[in-house]
CSV table of C-alpha atoms in Angstrom, one decimal:
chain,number,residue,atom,x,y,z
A,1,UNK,CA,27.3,21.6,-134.0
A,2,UNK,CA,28.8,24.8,-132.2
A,3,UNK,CA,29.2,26.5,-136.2
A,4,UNK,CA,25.6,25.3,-136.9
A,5,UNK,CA,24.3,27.1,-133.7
A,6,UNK,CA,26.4,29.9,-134.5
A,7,UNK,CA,24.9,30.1,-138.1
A,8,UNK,CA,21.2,29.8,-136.9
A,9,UNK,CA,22.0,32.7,-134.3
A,10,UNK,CA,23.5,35.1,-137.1
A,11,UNK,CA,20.3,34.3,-139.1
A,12,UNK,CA,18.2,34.7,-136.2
A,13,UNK,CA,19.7,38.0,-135.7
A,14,UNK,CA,20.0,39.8,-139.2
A,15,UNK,CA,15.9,38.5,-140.1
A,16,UNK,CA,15.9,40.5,-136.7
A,17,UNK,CA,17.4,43.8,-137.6
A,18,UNK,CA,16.4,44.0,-140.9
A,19,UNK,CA,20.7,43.7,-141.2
A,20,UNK,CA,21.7,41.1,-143.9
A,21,UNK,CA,25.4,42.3,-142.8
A,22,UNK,CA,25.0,40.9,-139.7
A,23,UNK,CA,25.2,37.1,-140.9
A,24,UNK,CA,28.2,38.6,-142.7
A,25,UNK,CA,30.2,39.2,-139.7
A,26,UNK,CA,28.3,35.9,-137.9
A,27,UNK,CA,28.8,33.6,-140.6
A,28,UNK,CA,32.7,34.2,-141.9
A,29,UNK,CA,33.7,34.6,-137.8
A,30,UNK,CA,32.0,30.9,-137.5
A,31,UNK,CA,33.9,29.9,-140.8
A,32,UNK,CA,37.2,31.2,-139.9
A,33,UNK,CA,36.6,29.5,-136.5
A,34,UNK,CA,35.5,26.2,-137.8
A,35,UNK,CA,38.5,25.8,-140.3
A,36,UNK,CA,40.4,26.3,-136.8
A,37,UNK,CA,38.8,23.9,-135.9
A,38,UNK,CA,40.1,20.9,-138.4
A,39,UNK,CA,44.0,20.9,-136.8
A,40,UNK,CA,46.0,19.6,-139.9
A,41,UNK,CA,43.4,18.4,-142.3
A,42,UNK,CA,43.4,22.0,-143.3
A,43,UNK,CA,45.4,22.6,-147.3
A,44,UNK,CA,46.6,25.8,-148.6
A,45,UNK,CA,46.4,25.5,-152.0
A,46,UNK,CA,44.8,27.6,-155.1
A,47,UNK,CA,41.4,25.4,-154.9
A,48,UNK,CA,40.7,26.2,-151.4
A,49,UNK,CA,42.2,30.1,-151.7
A,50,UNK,CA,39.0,30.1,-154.5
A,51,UNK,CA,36.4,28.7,-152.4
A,52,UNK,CA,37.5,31.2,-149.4
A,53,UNK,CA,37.3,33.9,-152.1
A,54,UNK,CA,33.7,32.4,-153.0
A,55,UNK,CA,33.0,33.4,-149.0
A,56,UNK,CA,33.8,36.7,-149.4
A,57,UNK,CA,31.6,36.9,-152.0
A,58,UNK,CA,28.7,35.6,-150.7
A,59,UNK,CA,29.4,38.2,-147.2
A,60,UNK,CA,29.9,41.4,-150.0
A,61,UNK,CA,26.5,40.5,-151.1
A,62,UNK,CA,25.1,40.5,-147.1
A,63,UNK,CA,26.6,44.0,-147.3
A,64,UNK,CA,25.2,45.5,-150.2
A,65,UNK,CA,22.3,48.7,-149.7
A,66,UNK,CA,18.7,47.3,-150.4
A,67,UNK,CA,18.6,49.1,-153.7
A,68,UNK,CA,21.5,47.4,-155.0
A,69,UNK,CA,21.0,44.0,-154.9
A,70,UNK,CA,19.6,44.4,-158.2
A,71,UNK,CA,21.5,43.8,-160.1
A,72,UNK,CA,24.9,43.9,-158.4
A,73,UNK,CA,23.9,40.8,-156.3
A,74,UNK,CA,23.0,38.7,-158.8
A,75,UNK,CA,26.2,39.5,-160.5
A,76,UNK,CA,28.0,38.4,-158.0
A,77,UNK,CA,26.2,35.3,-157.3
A,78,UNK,CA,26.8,34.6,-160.9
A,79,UNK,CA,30.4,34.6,-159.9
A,80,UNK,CA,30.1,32.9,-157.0
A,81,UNK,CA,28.5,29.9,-158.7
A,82,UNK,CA,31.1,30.1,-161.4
A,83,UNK,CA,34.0,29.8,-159.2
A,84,UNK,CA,32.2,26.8,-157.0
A,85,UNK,CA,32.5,24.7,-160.4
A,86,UNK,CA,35.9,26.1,-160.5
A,87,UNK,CA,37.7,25.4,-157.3
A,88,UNK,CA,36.7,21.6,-158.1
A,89,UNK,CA,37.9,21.2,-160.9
A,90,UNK,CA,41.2,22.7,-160.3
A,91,UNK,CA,41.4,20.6,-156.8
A,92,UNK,CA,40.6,17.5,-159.0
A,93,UNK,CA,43.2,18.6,-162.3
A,94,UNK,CA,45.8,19.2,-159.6
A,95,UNK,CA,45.6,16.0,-157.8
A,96,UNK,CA,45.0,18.5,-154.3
A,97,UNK,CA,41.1,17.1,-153.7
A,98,UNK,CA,41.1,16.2,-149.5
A,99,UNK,CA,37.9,15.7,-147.4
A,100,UNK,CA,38.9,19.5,-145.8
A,101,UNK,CA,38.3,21.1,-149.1
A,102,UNK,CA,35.0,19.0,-150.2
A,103,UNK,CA,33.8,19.7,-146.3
A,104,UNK,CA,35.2,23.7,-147.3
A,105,UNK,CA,32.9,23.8,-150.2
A,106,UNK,CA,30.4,22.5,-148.5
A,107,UNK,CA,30.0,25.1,-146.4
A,108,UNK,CA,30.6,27.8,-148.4
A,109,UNK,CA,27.5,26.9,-150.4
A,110,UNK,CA,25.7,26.6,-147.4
A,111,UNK,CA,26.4,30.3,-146.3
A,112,UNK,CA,25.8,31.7,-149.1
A,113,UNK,CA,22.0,30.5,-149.4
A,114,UNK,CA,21.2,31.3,-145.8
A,115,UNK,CA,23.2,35.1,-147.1
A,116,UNK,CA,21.1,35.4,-150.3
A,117,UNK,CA,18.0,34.3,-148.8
A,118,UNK,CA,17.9,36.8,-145.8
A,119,UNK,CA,19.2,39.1,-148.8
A,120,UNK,CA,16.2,38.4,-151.0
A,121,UNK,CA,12.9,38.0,-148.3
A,122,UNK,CA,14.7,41.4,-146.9
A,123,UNK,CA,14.8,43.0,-150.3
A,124,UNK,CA,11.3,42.0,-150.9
A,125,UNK,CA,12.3,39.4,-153.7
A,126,UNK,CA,10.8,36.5,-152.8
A,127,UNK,CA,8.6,35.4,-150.1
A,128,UNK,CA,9.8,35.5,-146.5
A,129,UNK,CA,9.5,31.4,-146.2
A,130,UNK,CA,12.4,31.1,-149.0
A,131,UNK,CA,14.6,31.7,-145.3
A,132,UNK,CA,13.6,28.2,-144.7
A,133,UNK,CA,16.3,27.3,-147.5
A,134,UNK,CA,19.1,28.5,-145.9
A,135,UNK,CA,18.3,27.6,-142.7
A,136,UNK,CA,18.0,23.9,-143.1
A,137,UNK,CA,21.4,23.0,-143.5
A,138,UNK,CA,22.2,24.2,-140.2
A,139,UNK,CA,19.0,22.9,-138.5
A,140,UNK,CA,20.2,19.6,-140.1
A,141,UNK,CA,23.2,19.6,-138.6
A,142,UNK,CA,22.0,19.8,-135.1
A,143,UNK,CA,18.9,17.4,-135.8
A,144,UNK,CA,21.3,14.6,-136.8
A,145,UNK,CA,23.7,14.7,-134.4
A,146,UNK,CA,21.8,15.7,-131.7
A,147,UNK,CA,19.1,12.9,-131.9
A,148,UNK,CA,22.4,10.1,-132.7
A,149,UNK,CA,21.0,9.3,-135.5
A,150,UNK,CA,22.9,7.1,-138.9
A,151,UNK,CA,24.9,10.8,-139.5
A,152,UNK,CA,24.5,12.8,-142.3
A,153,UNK,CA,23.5,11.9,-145.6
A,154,UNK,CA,26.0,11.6,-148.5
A,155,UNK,CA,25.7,14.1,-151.0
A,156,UNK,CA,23.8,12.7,-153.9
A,157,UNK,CA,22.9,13.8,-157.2
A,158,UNK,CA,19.5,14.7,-156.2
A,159,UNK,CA,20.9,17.4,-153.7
A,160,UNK,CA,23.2,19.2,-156.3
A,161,UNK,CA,20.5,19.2,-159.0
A,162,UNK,CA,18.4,20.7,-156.2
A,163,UNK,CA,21.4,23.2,-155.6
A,164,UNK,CA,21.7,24.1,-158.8
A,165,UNK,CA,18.2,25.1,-159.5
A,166,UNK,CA,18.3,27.0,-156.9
A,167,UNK,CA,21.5,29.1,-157.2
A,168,UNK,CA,20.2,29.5,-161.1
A,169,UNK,CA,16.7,30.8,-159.9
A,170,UNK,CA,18.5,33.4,-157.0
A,171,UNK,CA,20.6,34.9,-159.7
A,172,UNK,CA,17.2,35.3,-162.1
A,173,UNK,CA,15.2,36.9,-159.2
A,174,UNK,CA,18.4,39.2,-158.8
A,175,UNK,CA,18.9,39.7,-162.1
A,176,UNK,CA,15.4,40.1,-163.2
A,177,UNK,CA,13.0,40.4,-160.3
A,178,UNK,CA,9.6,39.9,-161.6
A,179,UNK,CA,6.5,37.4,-160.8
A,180,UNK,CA,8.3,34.4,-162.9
A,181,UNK,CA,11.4,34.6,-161.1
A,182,UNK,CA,9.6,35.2,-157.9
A,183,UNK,CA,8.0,32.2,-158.5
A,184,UNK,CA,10.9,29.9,-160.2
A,185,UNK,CA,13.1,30.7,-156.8
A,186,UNK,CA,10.0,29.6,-154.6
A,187,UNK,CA,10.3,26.5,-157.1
A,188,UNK,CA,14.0,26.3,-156.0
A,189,UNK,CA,13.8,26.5,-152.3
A,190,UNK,CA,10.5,23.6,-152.4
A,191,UNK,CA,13.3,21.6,-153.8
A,192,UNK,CA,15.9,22.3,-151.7
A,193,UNK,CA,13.5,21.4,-148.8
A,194,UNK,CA,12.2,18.5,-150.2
A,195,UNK,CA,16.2,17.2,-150.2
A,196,UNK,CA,16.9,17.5,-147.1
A,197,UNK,CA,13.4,15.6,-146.1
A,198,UNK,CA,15.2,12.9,-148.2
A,199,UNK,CA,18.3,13.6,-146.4
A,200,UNK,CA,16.5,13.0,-142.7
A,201,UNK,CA,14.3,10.1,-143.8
A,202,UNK,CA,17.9,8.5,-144.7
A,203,UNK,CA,20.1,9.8,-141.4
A,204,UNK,CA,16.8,8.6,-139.4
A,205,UNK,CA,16.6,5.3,-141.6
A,206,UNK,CA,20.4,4.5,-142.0
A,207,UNK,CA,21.8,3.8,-145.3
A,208,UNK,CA,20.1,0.6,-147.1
A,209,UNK,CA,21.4,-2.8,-146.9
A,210,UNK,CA,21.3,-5.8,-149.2
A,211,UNK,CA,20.1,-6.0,-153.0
């Protein structure tokens, strides 16, 4: 809950100040603290080494001038998302999988759509309620735990299609910024919202019983 507030406040603050960087500083500071955090579940090991690499990606785009988040952002988004499919499949090759690193990547993914989102409604790429996508995860947080409700949701495969559309339709209006891709990452972030309604309805509901 304390890295949730933490996240909400460095949005808070670089929508703000017009400063994208400052969620950069925010969001690896609440990271670093977090993984502090786990005592020994935390593994060093080549699959978590990528997903913190995937972090410092997703803060270099938080840092990059307004006229060079396109294309440059989307590029590296593009290598962010190709290193989240590779940090799994390395943890699960290797036989090094734990709940730290699944929790790890988690995260990661989460900070880098509250980043690209404050990157994107700042840059004039999308429309300023896309923010709502990378807010949620945090708000979710506090919501479930703060109300004592069933917990959080398992990821399901509705969630990571929803992920993935998105992550595909931020590096298009990055790469290509232009009324389609403006609309396709609107598309993105309804269905990222529309997850975590799914998500609430089931930590409000409890998970389902019986036949």
């Amino acid at each position: 809950m304390i890295h949730a507030s933490w996240m909400l406040v460095g949005i808070a603050g670089a929508l703000r100040l017009g400063e994208p960087g400052v969620l950069a500083w925010v969001g690896v500071g609440a990271l670093v603290w977090w993984i502090g955090r786990q005592r020994g579940a935390v593994v060093v090991g080549l699959a978590n080494a990528i997903t913190a690499l995937r972090v410092v990606i997703a803060a270099a785009i938080a840092t990059l001038p307004s006229d060079a988040v396109v294309p440059w952002g989307g590029g590296l988004l593009l290598l962010f998302f190709v290193l989240d499919g590779v940090d799994g499949w390395w943890a699960r090759r290797s036989g090094t999988a734990t709940a730290f690193g699944a929790a790890f990547d988690q995260e990661a993914d989460a900070f880098m759509v509250a980043v690209v989102t404050v990157v994107i409604t700042r840059a004039e790429l999308a429309p300023g309620w896309v923010v709502t996508a990378g807010v949620l995860r945090y708000a979710y947080v506090l919501v479930v735990h703060a109300l004592r409700t069933h917990g959080e949701a398992p990821r399901s495969l509705v969630a990571r299609h929803a992920f993935g559309v998105l992550v595909v339709t931020l590096i298009a209006v990055m790469l290509v910024p232009c009324p389609l891709t403006r609309v396709a990452v609107s598309v993105g972030a309804a269905l990222i919202v529309a997850s975590f309604a799914r998500s609430l309805w089931w930590s409000w509901r409890g998970p389902v019983t019986g036949a």
